[in-house]
Amino acid sequence: MNKIGKVNLGVFPTPVQKLENISAILKTNVYIKRDDLTGIGLGGNKIRKLEYLLADAKAQGAQIVFTTGGAQSNHAMLTAACANKLGMRPILILKNRGVTKPLGNLLLESLMGTEVIFMDTGDYADIYEEMDRIGRREGVPYYKIPCGGSNALGTCGYVDCAREISGQGIHFDSIVCAEGSGGTMAGLALGAKLYMPGTSVYGMMVDTDPFDQITPELMRGAKELLGVDIEITPDGVFYQDVCGPGYAIPSQEGNAAISMMAKEEGLFLDPVYTGKAFGGLIKMAREGAFRETDNVLFVHTGGAGGLFAVLDQS
Ligand SMILES: *Cc1c(COP(=O)(O)O)cnc(C)c1O
């Protein structure tokens, strides 16, 4: 396997815990992978991706790091936190989509003194152009991270996560995660093929993009970078639509899942990603998708920053 540059940002391995009360309710063994405890910002999945992406930025001598996302992007907030730590200047160019009041992640960004620019466009291409315009104007080396950190390099962070899970002592029949830009799911799916053959991976789609195309594309890209010899087939890779009324708009099932997790286990999910994803897991369990003896792992990808902004608006 190729050795790819990586910086240490988070605290790994993150714990795997059994959700005893929820397991009893859903009549299967439900575990949680605590990637909400990755150790910087308020935690979350983006840290694993940023360990690769910001290593690349550093290696290229970048002084400015750009990224983008919706107004309440957890990824953008965590990119700012990590870039600051590594001595690079973050600039966030966010879509005018979602809660734009100074709440949630926007509040955290103002605490960090982060430069945030809103752009009124539906098209990320306009935003990447604006990054180039600002980068040229500033006249220093800059690095552009795509929405969600989901390119081949960022995806490698979740191949690592799959390897980590495979060493934590429990065989999982199924792994379930939220899918928003695809890198987390793609990395877990590729990593499962490498380290946990026979484990199914479910991407709970919280947006309407063609994830059945995006995911294998990212898997192929990460496979090339890592130099591993494995066939990218759809075997064991599944997608479920949990988007509900729309991206970043809370759903009834998602809110019910947030309540169940809070009440039964004392853990907090978020309305944009993890609540909807766990809602999808609950639905699958109720429809009999898991056996009583199955071990099902839910990957808690974070999202605490958005909890205080988005639910407030619903
Ligand atoms: C970004 C994000 C996701 C989705 O991960 P992708 O790799 O973008 O698909 C899930 N949960 C939270 C909390 C996120 O911030």
GROMACS .gro file of C-alpha atoms in nm, residues 75-313:
model
  239
   75HIS     CA    1  -1.676   2.055   0.738
   76ALA     CA    2  -1.606   2.424   0.685
   77MET     CA    3  -1.595   2.494   1.059
   78LEU     CA    4  -1.358   2.203   1.124
   79THR     CA    5  -1.137   2.299   0.829
   80ALA     CA    6  -1.101   2.646   0.983
   81ALA     CA    7  -1.014   2.496   1.324
   82CYS     CA    8  -0.753   2.260   1.179
   83ALA     CA    9  -0.600   2.507   0.932
   84ASN     CA   10  -0.552   2.758   1.216
   85LYS     CA   11  -0.377   2.495   1.426
   86LEU     CA   12  -0.140   2.419   1.140
   87GLY     CA   13  -0.059   2.785   1.083
   88MET     CA   14  -0.254   2.830   0.760
   89ARG     CA   15  -0.522   3.096   0.706
   90PRO     CA   16  -0.869   2.954   0.640
   91ILE     CA   17  -1.115   3.136   0.415
   92LEU     CA   18  -1.465   2.987   0.390
   93ILE     CA   19  -1.683   3.067   0.090
   94LEU     CA   20  -2.023   2.932   0.184
   95LYS     CA   21  -2.342   2.884  -0.012
   96ASN     CA   22  -2.634   3.095   0.095
   97ARG     CA   23  -2.819   2.773   0.182
   98GLY     CA   24  -2.949   2.681   0.528
   99VAL     CA   25  -2.940   2.885   0.849
  100THR     CA   26  -2.730   3.197   0.781
  101LYS     CA   27  -2.793   3.364   1.119
  102PRO     CA   28  -2.484   3.377   1.346
  103LEU     CA   29  -2.579   3.051   1.519
  104GLY     CA   30  -2.428   2.705   1.534
  105ASN     CA   31  -2.119   2.663   1.318
  106LEU     CA   32  -2.125   3.029   1.214
  107LEU     CA   33  -2.103   3.125   1.581
  108LEU     CA   34  -1.805   2.891   1.626
  109GLU     CA   35  -1.640   3.042   1.319
  110SER     CA   36  -1.677   3.391   1.460
  111LEU     CA   37  -1.521   3.269   1.788
  112MET     CA   38  -1.221   3.152   1.584
  113GLY     CA   39  -1.207   3.479   1.392
  114THR     CA   40  -1.260   3.297   1.064
  115GLU     CA   41  -1.315   3.487   0.739
  116VAL     CA   42  -1.654   3.376   0.603
  117ILE     CA   43  -1.789   3.492   0.268
  118PHE     CA   44  -2.141   3.406   0.150
  119MET     CA   45  -2.207   3.352  -0.218
  120ASP     CA   46  -2.551   3.356  -0.367
  121THR     CA   47  -2.511   3.070  -0.611
  122GLY     CA   48  -2.642   2.719  -0.648
  123ASP     CA   49  -2.329   2.609  -0.830
  124TYR     CA   50  -2.003   2.512  -0.657
  125ALA     CA   51  -1.814   2.592  -0.981
  126ASP     CA   52  -1.879   2.963  -0.914
  127ILE     CA   53  -1.737   2.923  -0.565
  128TYR     CA   54  -1.420   2.746  -0.681
  129GLU     CA   55  -1.369   3.028  -0.933
  130GLU     CA   56  -1.407   3.285  -0.658
  131MET     CA   57  -1.142   3.097  -0.454
  132ASP     CA   58  -0.900   3.132  -0.745
  133ARG     CA   59  -0.984   3.501  -0.780
  134ILE     CA   60  -0.920   3.569  -0.410
  135GLY     CA   61  -0.613   3.344  -0.404
  136ARG     CA   62  -0.457   3.532  -0.697
  137ARG     CA   63  -0.543   3.866  -0.538
  138GLU     CA   64  -0.375   3.765  -0.210
  139GLY     CA   65  -0.069   3.656  -0.405
  140VAL     CA   66   0.031   3.364  -0.179
  141PRO     CA   67   0.014   2.987  -0.236
  142TYR     CA   68  -0.335   2.860  -0.162
  143TYR     CA   69  -0.512   2.525  -0.143
  144LYS     CA   70  -0.872   2.447  -0.233
  145ILE     CA   71  -1.062   2.176  -0.045
  146PRO     CA   72  -1.384   2.066  -0.213
  147CYS     CA   73  -1.721   2.058  -0.040
  148GLY     CA   74  -1.719   1.803   0.244
  149GLY     CA   75  -1.353   1.721   0.181
  150SER     CA   76  -1.483   1.448  -0.045
  151ASN     CA   77  -1.219   1.381  -0.305
  152ALA     CA   78  -1.001   1.071  -0.342
  153LEU     CA   79  -0.748   1.199  -0.086
  154GLY     CA   80  -1.010   1.285   0.179
  155THR     CA   81  -1.174   0.947   0.127
  156CYS     CA   82  -0.853   0.779   0.249
  157GLY     CA   83  -0.939   0.904   0.599
  158TYR     CA   84  -1.234   0.668   0.609
  159VAL     CA   85  -1.035   0.376   0.472
  160ASP     CA   86  -0.828   0.432   0.787
  161CYS     CA   87  -1.145   0.435   0.995
  162ALA     CA   88  -1.249   0.098   0.852
  163ARG     CA   89  -0.908  -0.046   0.939
  164GLU     CA   90  -0.944   0.097   1.289
  165ILE     CA   91  -1.289  -0.065   1.329
  166SER     CA   92  -1.156  -0.400   1.208
  167GLY     CA   93  -0.909  -0.396   1.498
  168GLN     CA   94  -1.159  -0.313   1.771
  169GLY     CA   95  -1.257  -0.670   1.849
  170ILE     CA   96  -1.612  -0.708   1.718
  171HIS     CA   97  -1.728  -0.853   1.388
  172PHE     CA   98  -1.989  -0.625   1.234
  173ASP     CA   99  -2.251  -0.756   0.994
  174SER     CA  100  -2.347  -0.405   0.891
  175ILE     CA  101  -2.200  -0.056   0.914
  176VAL     CA  102  -2.430   0.244   0.873
  177CYS     CA  103  -2.326   0.604   0.811
  178ALA     CA  104  -2.472   0.931   0.685
  179GLU     CA  105  -2.386   1.020   0.327
  180GLY     CA  106  -2.375   1.388   0.235
  181SER     CA  107  -2.085   1.439  -0.004
  182GLY     CA  108  -1.979   1.074  -0.020
  183GLY     CA  109  -1.624   1.050   0.116
  184THR     CA  110  -1.714   0.886   0.444
  185MET     CA  111  -1.928   0.617   0.283
  186ALA     CA  112  -1.678   0.559   0.003
  187GLY     CA  113  -1.388   0.523   0.246
  188LEU     CA  114  -1.581   0.286   0.472
  189ALA     CA  115  -1.702   0.081   0.175
  190LEU     CA  116  -1.352   0.052   0.029
  191GLY     CA  117  -1.206  -0.016   0.373
  192ALA     CA  118  -1.467  -0.285   0.441
  193LYS     CA  119  -1.373  -0.460   0.117
  194LEU     CA  120  -1.008  -0.450   0.230
  195TYR     CA  121  -1.033  -0.526   0.601
  196MET     CA  122  -1.383  -0.659   0.674
  197PRO     CA  123  -1.494  -0.873   0.382
  198GLY     CA  124  -1.853  -0.983   0.436
  199THR     CA  125  -1.953  -0.664   0.618
  200SER     CA  126  -2.228  -0.464   0.443
  201VAL     CA  127  -2.202  -0.085   0.438
  202TYR     CA  128  -2.510   0.137   0.418
  203GLY     CA  129  -2.495   0.500   0.307
  204MET     CA  130  -2.791   0.695   0.441
  205MET     CA  131  -2.835   0.966   0.180
  206VAL     CA  132  -2.923   1.304   0.331
  207ASP     CA  133  -2.916   1.483  -0.005
  208THR     CA  134  -3.042   1.408  -0.355
  209ASP     CA  135  -2.713   1.366  -0.545
  210PRO     CA  136  -2.648   1.045  -0.746
  211PHE     CA  137  -2.456   0.868  -0.469
  212ASP     CA  138  -2.459   0.534  -0.648
  213GLN     CA  139  -2.225   0.700  -0.900
  214ILE     CA  140  -2.037   0.938  -0.667
  215THR     CA  141  -1.945   0.664  -0.415
  216PRO     CA  142  -1.778   0.413  -0.653
  217GLU     CA  143  -1.598   0.702  -0.825
  218LEU     CA  144  -1.446   0.810  -0.490
  219MET     CA  145  -1.369   0.446  -0.406
  220ARG     CA  146  -1.179   0.409  -0.735
  221GLY     CA  147  -0.990   0.733  -0.673
  222ALA     CA  148  -0.885   0.632  -0.321
  223LYS     CA  149  -0.793   0.283  -0.441
  224GLU     CA  150  -0.558   0.437  -0.701
  225LEU     CA  151  -0.394   0.666  -0.443
  226LEU     CA  152  -0.349   0.381  -0.197
  227GLY     CA  153  -0.226   0.148  -0.469
  228VAL     CA  154  -0.438  -0.141  -0.347
  229ASP     CA  155  -0.547  -0.416  -0.579
  230ILE     CA  156  -0.916  -0.469  -0.525
  231GLU     CA  157  -1.216  -0.469  -0.753
  232ILE     CA  158  -1.474  -0.196  -0.694
  233THR     CA  159  -1.805  -0.380  -0.721
  234PRO     CA  160  -2.145  -0.284  -0.578
  235ASP     CA  161  -2.140  -0.602  -0.362
  236GLY     CA  162  -2.211  -0.519   0.001
  237VAL     CA  163  -2.255  -0.146  -0.073
  238PHE     CA  164  -2.608  -0.014  -0.018
  239TYR     CA  165  -2.784   0.321  -0.024
  240GLN     CA  166  -3.099   0.437   0.153
  241ASP     CA  167  -3.280   0.765   0.094
  242VAL     CA  168  -3.334   0.945   0.427
  243CYS     CA  169  -3.335   1.300   0.289
  244GLY     CA  170  -3.702   1.366   0.371
  245PRO     CA  171  -3.811   1.725   0.297
  246GLY     CA  172  -3.466   1.826   0.174
  247TYR     CA  173  -3.100   1.868   0.262
  248ALA     CA  174  -3.056   2.041   0.599
  249ILE     CA  175  -3.433   2.051   0.656
  250PRO     CA  176  -3.518   1.836   0.961
  251SER     CA  177  -3.735   1.528   0.901
  252GLN     CA  178  -3.984   1.366   1.136
  253GLU     CA  179  -3.794   1.034   1.132
  254GLY     CA  180  -3.466   1.218   1.195
  255ASN     CA  181  -3.606   1.413   1.487
  256ALA     CA  182  -3.754   1.094   1.637
  257ALA     CA  183  -3.411   0.930   1.609
  258ILE     CA  184  -3.244   1.228   1.777
  259SER     CA  185  -3.494   1.197   2.064
  260MET     CA  186  -3.445   0.820   2.099
  261MET     CA  187  -3.067   0.852   2.111
  262ALA     CA  188  -3.082   1.141   2.357
  263LYS     CA  189  -3.333   0.976   2.590
  264GLU     CA  190  -3.206   0.618   2.582
  265GLU     CA  191  -2.830   0.665   2.554
  266GLY     CA  192  -2.751   1.024   2.651
  267LEU     CA  193  -2.589   1.092   2.314
  268PHE     CA  194  -2.675   1.375   2.077
  269LEU     CA  195  -2.725   1.344   1.705
  270ASP     CA  196  -2.773   1.633   1.463
  271PRO     CA  197  -3.073   1.711   1.240
  272VAL     CA  198  -2.884   1.737   0.908
  273TYR     CA  199  -2.682   1.412   0.899
  274THR     CA  200  -2.665   1.176   1.193
  275GLY     CA  201  -3.027   1.208   1.307
  276LYS     CA  202  -3.160   1.125   0.962
  277ALA     CA  203  -2.903   0.847   0.920
  278PHE     CA  204  -2.995   0.689   1.252
  279GLY     CA  205  -3.362   0.730   1.158
  280GLY     CA  206  -3.282   0.516   0.853
  281LEU     CA  207  -3.119   0.251   1.075
  282ILE     CA  208  -3.428   0.244   1.301
  283LYS     CA  209  -3.653   0.201   0.996
  284MET     CA  210  -3.439  -0.085   0.864
  285ALA     CA  211  -3.445  -0.257   1.205
  286ARG     CA  212  -3.824  -0.223   1.229
  287GLU     CA  213  -3.859  -0.369   0.879
  288GLY     CA  214  -3.656  -0.673   0.988
  289ALA     CA  215  -3.337  -0.598   0.794
  290PHE     CA  216  -3.119  -0.716   1.087
  291ARG     CA  217  -3.123  -1.047   1.274
  292GLU     CA  218  -3.138  -1.055   1.653
  293THR     CA  219  -2.780  -1.184   1.662
  294ASP     CA  220  -2.645  -0.927   1.414
  295ASN     CA  221  -2.390  -0.665   1.516
  296VAL     CA  222  -2.476  -0.333   1.355
  297LEU     CA  223  -2.236  -0.038   1.380
  298PHE     CA  224  -2.364   0.316   1.348
  299VAL     CA  225  -2.088   0.565   1.271
  300HIS     CA  226  -2.153   0.886   1.465
  301THR     CA  227  -2.004   1.141   1.228
  302GLY     CA  228  -2.053   1.442   1.459
  303GLY     CA  229  -2.256   1.750   1.371
  304ALA     CA  230  -2.290   1.906   1.716
  305GLY     CA  231  -2.226   2.251   1.569
  306GLY     CA  232  -2.541   2.235   1.359
  307LEU     CA  233  -2.763   2.097   1.636
  308PHE     CA  234  -2.798   2.438   1.797
  309ALA     CA  235  -2.875   2.621   1.475
  310VAL     CA  236  -3.091   2.396   1.263
  311LEU     CA  237  -3.328   2.240   1.519
  312ASP     CA  238  -3.389   2.588   1.658
  313GLN     CA  239  -3.534   2.685   1.320
   0.00000   0.00000   0.00000
